[in-house]
Amino acid sequence: MGETTTSVKNKKKKWTDEGIAGLIFVLPPVIGFLMFTAIPVVFSIFASLTEWNSMTDLTDWSTLYFSGINNYKELFSDEQFWHSLWNTLFYMIGIPIGIIWAFALALAFNKDIPGVKVFRVIYYIPVVSSIVAVSLLWKWVYNGDYGLLNQFLKWAFGIQGPNWLEKEHTVKPAIIAMTVWRGVGNTALLYLGAMQNLPKSYYEAAVIDGANAWVTFRKITWPLMRPITFFIVITGIIGGSQMIVEPQIMAPLGGENYSAATIVFYIWQKAFGSADAKGFACAAAWVLAVIIFIVTAIQFKLSPQSDNYLE
């Protein structure tokens, strides 16, 4: 009996020690989340209702002038905000373009042909490359005087291309082309992984039924890609909504008539540019957060509710 009691006490002590050890391991990420996510998010809600700028002393909250929803009213009446929001939505055109290109690449990469692994690596290199370096490279490609693209157009077709990044009607398509090129390798890899895990029985049944390649693709391959396509669209929309580096490097002032600026570029300019209106920038950031939430919720609502994607 005494031995049993000792055993129970040892188990209790063991679980207590394990609990303490677990708590120690959990504390750093929890503290990090509170310090760098939760508290800043809560403060940004409050800051969006104030006239906070770099001259405000945050140790003395009495210097934070409470302005209510004036920042939001000013935001919705700002023409540059609507320009940047439209530009951000326009950049989303790159999502379906990238999906089509990546899916075609994945179909090719899934074939057992010589050198296919080399091409997989080549297409993935831009994904792991520095986004700043890639943006600077494409900025040189698009240069109107000595850029590689205009040199090619002149050599191949005898035409003089525009200064792509300084014209209102060409800067957005130019940036879209760069972002699609940079991200297609990652999307193709996701599709490839999904294709290589598809059940072989479906294709065997299709062969027995005499289905041709197009019917097999339309009735089996593409429907079974719906979950990964849904994931790519969601992450593409969220990532596209937060794009800033590309326009900031390729069109530092937002382009002609603010034609290249994204909503995050607009927020950054208001928070850290000459305007120096951090409270206003917080309001714009919350509007962006609400937009992303609504769009994501709609996507989840429209997503297939059944796991049988071949219905």
Coordinates of C-alpha atoms in Angstrom, one line a residue:
M1 CA 0.0 0.0 0.0
G2 CA 2.8 2.3 0.9
E3 CA 4.5 1.5 -2.4
T4 CA 1.4 2.4 -4.3
T5 CA 1.1 5.7 -2.6
T6 CA 4.7 6.5 -3.3
S7 CA 4.1 5.6 -7.0
V8 CA 1.1 7.9 -7.2
K9 CA 3.1 10.8 -5.6
N10 CA 6.0 10.2 -8.1
K11 CA 3.5 10.3 -11.0
K12 CA 2.0 13.5 -9.7
K13 CA 5.4 15.1 -9.3
K14 CA 6.3 13.8 -12.8
W15 CA 3.3 15.4 -14.4
T16 CA 3.9 18.6 -12.4
D17 CA 7.4 18.8 -13.7
E18 CA 6.3 18.1 -17.2
G19 CA 3.6 20.7 -16.9
I20 CA 6.2 23.3 -15.8
A21 CA 8.5 22.3 -18.6
G22 CA 5.7 22.6 -21.1
L23 CA 4.7 26.0 -19.8
I24 CA 8.3 27.2 -20.1
F25 CA 8.4 26.1 -23.7
V26 CA 5.0 27.7 -24.5
L27 CA 5.7 31.0 -22.8
P28 CA 8.1 32.5 -25.4
P29 CA 5.7 32.3 -28.4
V30 CA 2.8 33.4 -26.2
I31 CA 4.7 36.4 -25.0
G32 CA 5.9 37.1 -28.5
F33 CA 2.3 36.9 -29.8
L34 CA 1.1 39.3 -27.0
M35 CA 3.9 41.8 -27.6
F36 CA 4.1 41.8 -31.4
T37 CA 0.6 40.9 -32.4
A38 CA -2.2 41.2 -29.9
I39 CA -1.2 44.4 -28.1
P40 CA -0.3 46.2 -31.4
V41 CA -3.6 45.2 -32.9
V42 CA -5.6 46.5 -30.0
F43 CA -3.5 49.7 -29.9
S44 CA -4.0 50.2 -33.7
I45 CA -7.8 50.2 -33.2
F46 CA -7.5 52.9 -30.6
A47 CA -4.9 54.8 -32.7
S48 CA -7.2 54.8 -35.8
L49 CA -9.5 57.0 -33.7
T50 CA -6.8 59.6 -32.9
E51 CA -4.5 62.1 -34.6
W52 CA -1.4 60.1 -33.8
N53 CA 1.8 61.2 -35.5
S54 CA 5.6 61.0 -34.9
M55 CA 5.4 64.1 -32.7
T56 CA 3.0 62.4 -30.2
D57 CA 4.5 61.3 -26.9
L58 CA 3.2 57.7 -26.4
T59 CA 4.3 57.8 -22.8
D60 CA 1.7 60.6 -22.2
W61 CA -1.6 59.4 -23.7
S62 CA -3.1 62.8 -23.0
T63 CA -1.2 64.1 -26.1
L64 CA -3.2 61.6 -28.3
Y65 CA -6.0 63.8 -29.6
F66 CA -9.2 61.6 -30.0
S67 CA -10.9 62.4 -33.3
G68 CA -13.5 59.6 -33.4
I69 CA -14.2 58.4 -36.9
N70 CA -12.8 61.5 -38.7
N71 CA -9.9 59.4 -40.0
Y72 CA -12.3 57.0 -41.7
K73 CA -14.3 59.9 -43.1
E74 CA -11.2 61.5 -44.5
L75 CA -10.0 58.1 -45.8
F76 CA -13.1 57.4 -47.9
S77 CA -13.0 60.9 -49.3
D78 CA -9.3 60.6 -50.4
E79 CA -8.9 60.0 -54.1
Q80 CA -5.6 58.3 -53.7
F81 CA -7.1 55.7 -51.4
W82 CA -9.6 54.7 -54.1
H83 CA -6.8 54.7 -56.7
S84 CA -4.7 52.4 -54.6
L85 CA -7.6 50.1 -53.8
W86 CA -8.5 49.9 -57.6
N87 CA -4.8 49.2 -58.4
T88 CA -4.7 46.4 -55.8
L89 CA -7.8 44.8 -57.3
F90 CA -6.4 45.1 -60.8
Y91 CA -3.2 43.3 -59.7
M92 CA -5.5 40.3 -58.8
I93 CA -5.7 39.6 -62.5
G94 CA -2.4 37.9 -62.1
I95 CA -4.0 35.2 -59.9
P96 CA -6.0 33.3 -62.7
I97 CA -3.1 33.9 -65.2
G98 CA -0.6 32.4 -62.7
I99 CA -3.0 29.5 -62.0
I100 CA -3.4 28.6 -65.7
W101 CA 0.3 28.9 -66.4
A102 CA 1.3 26.9 -63.3
F103 CA -1.2 24.2 -64.0
A104 CA 0.2 23.7 -67.5
L105 CA 3.7 23.6 -66.1
A106 CA 2.6 21.0 -63.4
L107 CA 1.1 18.8 -66.2
A108 CA 4.4 19.0 -68.0
F109 CA 6.5 18.4 -64.8
N110 CA 4.4 15.4 -64.0
K111 CA 5.7 13.6 -67.2
D112 CA 8.6 11.3 -67.0
I113 CA 10.8 13.0 -69.5
P114 CA 14.6 13.6 -69.4
G115 CA 15.7 16.8 -67.6
V116 CA 12.3 17.5 -66.0
K117 CA 13.9 17.9 -62.5
V118 CA 16.2 20.5 -63.8
F119 CA 13.3 22.5 -65.2
R120 CA 11.5 22.2 -61.8
V121 CA 14.5 23.8 -60.1
I122 CA 14.8 26.5 -62.7
Y123 CA 11.2 27.6 -62.3
Y124 CA 11.5 27.5 -58.5
I125 CA 14.6 29.7 -58.4
P126 CA 12.6 33.1 -58.6
V127 CA 10.5 31.9 -55.6
V128 CA 13.5 31.6 -53.3
S129 CA 15.2 34.7 -54.7
S130 CA 15.1 38.0 -52.9
I131 CA 12.0 39.9 -53.9
V132 CA 14.1 43.2 -53.9
A133 CA 16.7 41.7 -56.2
V134 CA 14.0 40.4 -58.6
S135 CA 12.2 43.7 -58.6
L136 CA 15.4 45.6 -59.4
L137 CA 16.1 43.1 -62.2
W138 CA 12.8 43.6 -63.8
K139 CA 13.0 47.3 -63.3
W140 CA 16.1 47.1 -65.5
V141 CA 14.3 44.9 -68.0
Y142 CA 11.5 47.4 -68.3
N143 CA 13.7 50.5 -68.7
G144 CA 12.6 52.6 -71.7
D145 CA 16.1 53.5 -72.9
Y146 CA 18.2 50.4 -72.5
G147 CA 15.9 47.8 -71.0
L148 CA 16.1 44.2 -72.3
L149 CA 12.4 44.1 -73.3
N150 CA 12.6 47.2 -75.5
Q151 CA 15.8 46.0 -77.0
F152 CA 14.1 42.8 -78.0
L153 CA 11.1 44.6 -79.4
K154 CA 13.4 46.8 -81.5
W155 CA 15.5 43.8 -82.7
A156 CA 12.6 41.4 -83.4
F157 CA 9.8 43.7 -84.6
G158 CA 11.5 47.0 -85.3
I159 CA 9.3 48.9 -82.8
Q160 CA 10.3 51.2 -80.0
G161 CA 8.6 50.1 -76.7
P162 CA 7.4 52.6 -74.1
N163 CA 9.0 53.3 -70.7
W164 CA 6.9 50.6 -69.1
L165 CA 7.1 51.7 -65.5
E166 CA 6.5 55.4 -66.1
K167 CA 3.3 55.2 -68.2
E168 CA -0.1 55.0 -66.5
H169 CA -1.5 52.3 -68.9
T170 CA 1.6 50.0 -68.9
V171 CA 2.9 50.0 -65.3
K172 CA 0.3 47.7 -63.8
P173 CA 0.5 45.0 -66.6
A174 CA 4.3 45.2 -66.3
I175 CA 4.2 44.6 -62.5
I176 CA 1.6 41.8 -63.0
A177 CA 3.9 40.0 -65.5
M178 CA 6.7 40.2 -63.0
T179 CA 4.7 38.9 -60.0
V180 CA 3.2 36.0 -62.1
W181 CA 6.7 35.0 -63.3
R182 CA 8.0 35.1 -59.8
G183 CA 5.2 33.1 -58.2
V184 CA 4.5 30.5 -60.9
G185 CA 7.1 28.1 -59.7
N186 CA 5.6 27.8 -56.2
T187 CA 2.1 27.4 -57.6
A188 CA 3.3 24.7 -60.1
L189 CA 5.0 22.8 -57.3
L190 CA 1.7 22.8 -55.3
Y191 CA -0.2 21.5 -58.2
L192 CA 2.5 18.9 -59.0
G193 CA 2.4 17.6 -55.4
A194 CA -1.4 17.2 -55.7
M195 CA -1.2 15.5 -59.0
Q196 CA 1.3 12.9 -57.8
N197 CA -1.0 12.0 -55.0
L198 CA -4.2 11.5 -57.1
P199 CA -5.8 8.0 -56.8
K200 CA -4.6 5.9 -59.8
S201 CA -7.9 3.9 -59.8
Y202 CA -9.8 6.9 -61.3
Y203 CA -7.5 6.9 -64.3
E204 CA -7.6 3.2 -64.7
A205 CA -11.4 3.3 -64.7
A206 CA -11.3 6.1 -67.3
V207 CA -9.1 4.0 -69.6
I208 CA -11.4 1.0 -69.3
D209 CA -14.4 3.3 -70.1
G210 CA -12.5 4.6 -73.2
A211 CA -12.3 8.2 -72.1
N212 CA -9.9 10.3 -74.1
A213 CA -7.3 12.7 -72.6
W214 CA -9.6 15.7 -72.6
V215 CA -12.4 13.9 -70.9
T216 CA -10.0 12.5 -68.3
F217 CA -8.7 16.0 -67.6
R218 CA -12.1 17.6 -67.4
K219 CA -13.8 14.9 -65.4
I220 CA -11.0 13.7 -63.1
T221 CA -7.8 15.8 -63.0
W222 CA -9.3 19.3 -62.8
P223 CA -12.1 18.5 -60.3
L224 CA -9.7 16.8 -58.0
M225 CA -7.5 19.9 -58.1
R226 CA -10.3 22.1 -56.6
P227 CA -9.0 22.0 -53.0
I228 CA -5.5 23.1 -53.9
T229 CA -6.9 25.7 -56.4
F230 CA -9.1 27.1 -53.6
F231 CA -6.0 27.3 -51.3
I232 CA -4.0 29.1 -54.1
V233 CA -6.8 31.6 -54.7
I234 CA -7.2 32.4 -51.0
T235 CA -3.5 32.8 -50.4
G236 CA -3.1 34.7 -53.7
I237 CA -5.8 37.2 -52.7
I238 CA -4.4 37.7 -49.2
G239 CA -0.8 38.0 -50.5
G240 CA -1.9 40.3 -53.3
S241 CA -3.7 42.6 -50.9
Q242 CA -0.5 43.1 -49.0
M243 CA 1.8 43.7 -51.9
I244 CA 4.2 46.6 -51.4
V245 CA 7.8 45.8 -52.3
E246 CA 7.2 45.5 -56.1
P247 CA 5.5 48.9 -56.6
Q248 CA 7.8 50.6 -54.0
I249 CA 10.9 49.6 -55.9
M250 CA 9.7 49.6 -59.5
A251 CA 7.5 52.8 -59.2
P252 CA 8.8 54.6 -56.0
L253 CA 6.3 57.5 -56.2
G254 CA 3.4 55.3 -57.0
G255 CA 3.6 55.7 -60.7
E256 CA 2.0 58.3 -63.0
N257 CA -1.2 59.5 -61.4
Y258 CA -0.7 57.0 -58.6
S259 CA -1.3 54.2 -61.1
A260 CA 1.0 51.7 -59.5
A261 CA 0.4 52.2 -55.8
T262 CA -1.2 49.4 -53.8
I263 CA -3.3 49.9 -50.7
V264 CA -0.4 48.8 -48.5
F265 CA 1.9 51.2 -50.3
Y266 CA -0.7 53.9 -49.6
I267 CA -0.7 52.9 -45.9
W268 CA 3.1 53.0 -45.7
Q269 CA 3.2 56.4 -47.4
K270 CA 0.7 57.8 -44.9
A271 CA 2.5 56.3 -41.9
F272 CA 6.1 57.0 -42.7
G273 CA 6.1 59.4 -45.6
S274 CA 5.7 63.2 -45.7
A275 CA 2.1 63.0 -44.5
D276 CA 3.2 61.5 -41.1
A277 CA -0.4 60.5 -40.2
K278 CA 0.0 57.2 -38.3
G279 CA -3.5 57.3 -36.8
F280 CA -4.9 57.8 -40.3
A281 CA -2.7 54.9 -41.6
C282 CA -4.1 52.7 -38.8
A283 CA -7.6 53.5 -40.0
A284 CA -6.6 52.5 -43.6
A285 CA -5.0 49.3 -42.4
W286 CA -8.2 48.3 -40.6
V287 CA -10.3 49.0 -43.7
L288 CA -7.9 46.7 -45.6
A289 CA -8.3 44.0 -42.9
V290 CA -12.0 44.2 -43.1
I291 CA -11.9 43.9 -46.9
I292 CA -9.6 40.9 -46.8
F293 CA -11.9 39.2 -44.2
I294 CA -15.0 39.8 -46.3
V295 CA -13.4 38.5 -49.5
T296 CA -12.0 35.4 -47.7
A297 CA -15.4 34.7 -46.0
I298 CA -17.1 34.9 -49.4
Q299 CA -14.5 32.5 -50.9
F300 CA -15.1 30.0 -48.1
K301 CA -18.8 30.3 -48.6
L302 CA -18.5 29.6 -52.3
S303 CA -16.1 26.7 -51.7
P304 CA -17.4 23.2 -52.2
Q305 CA -19.1 21.8 -49.2
S306 CA -18.7 18.1 -50.2
D307 CA -15.5 16.1 -50.3
N308 CA -16.7 14.3 -53.4
Y309 CA -15.2 16.6 -56.1
L310 CA -16.2 14.3 -58.9
E311 CA -19.9 14.8 -58.4

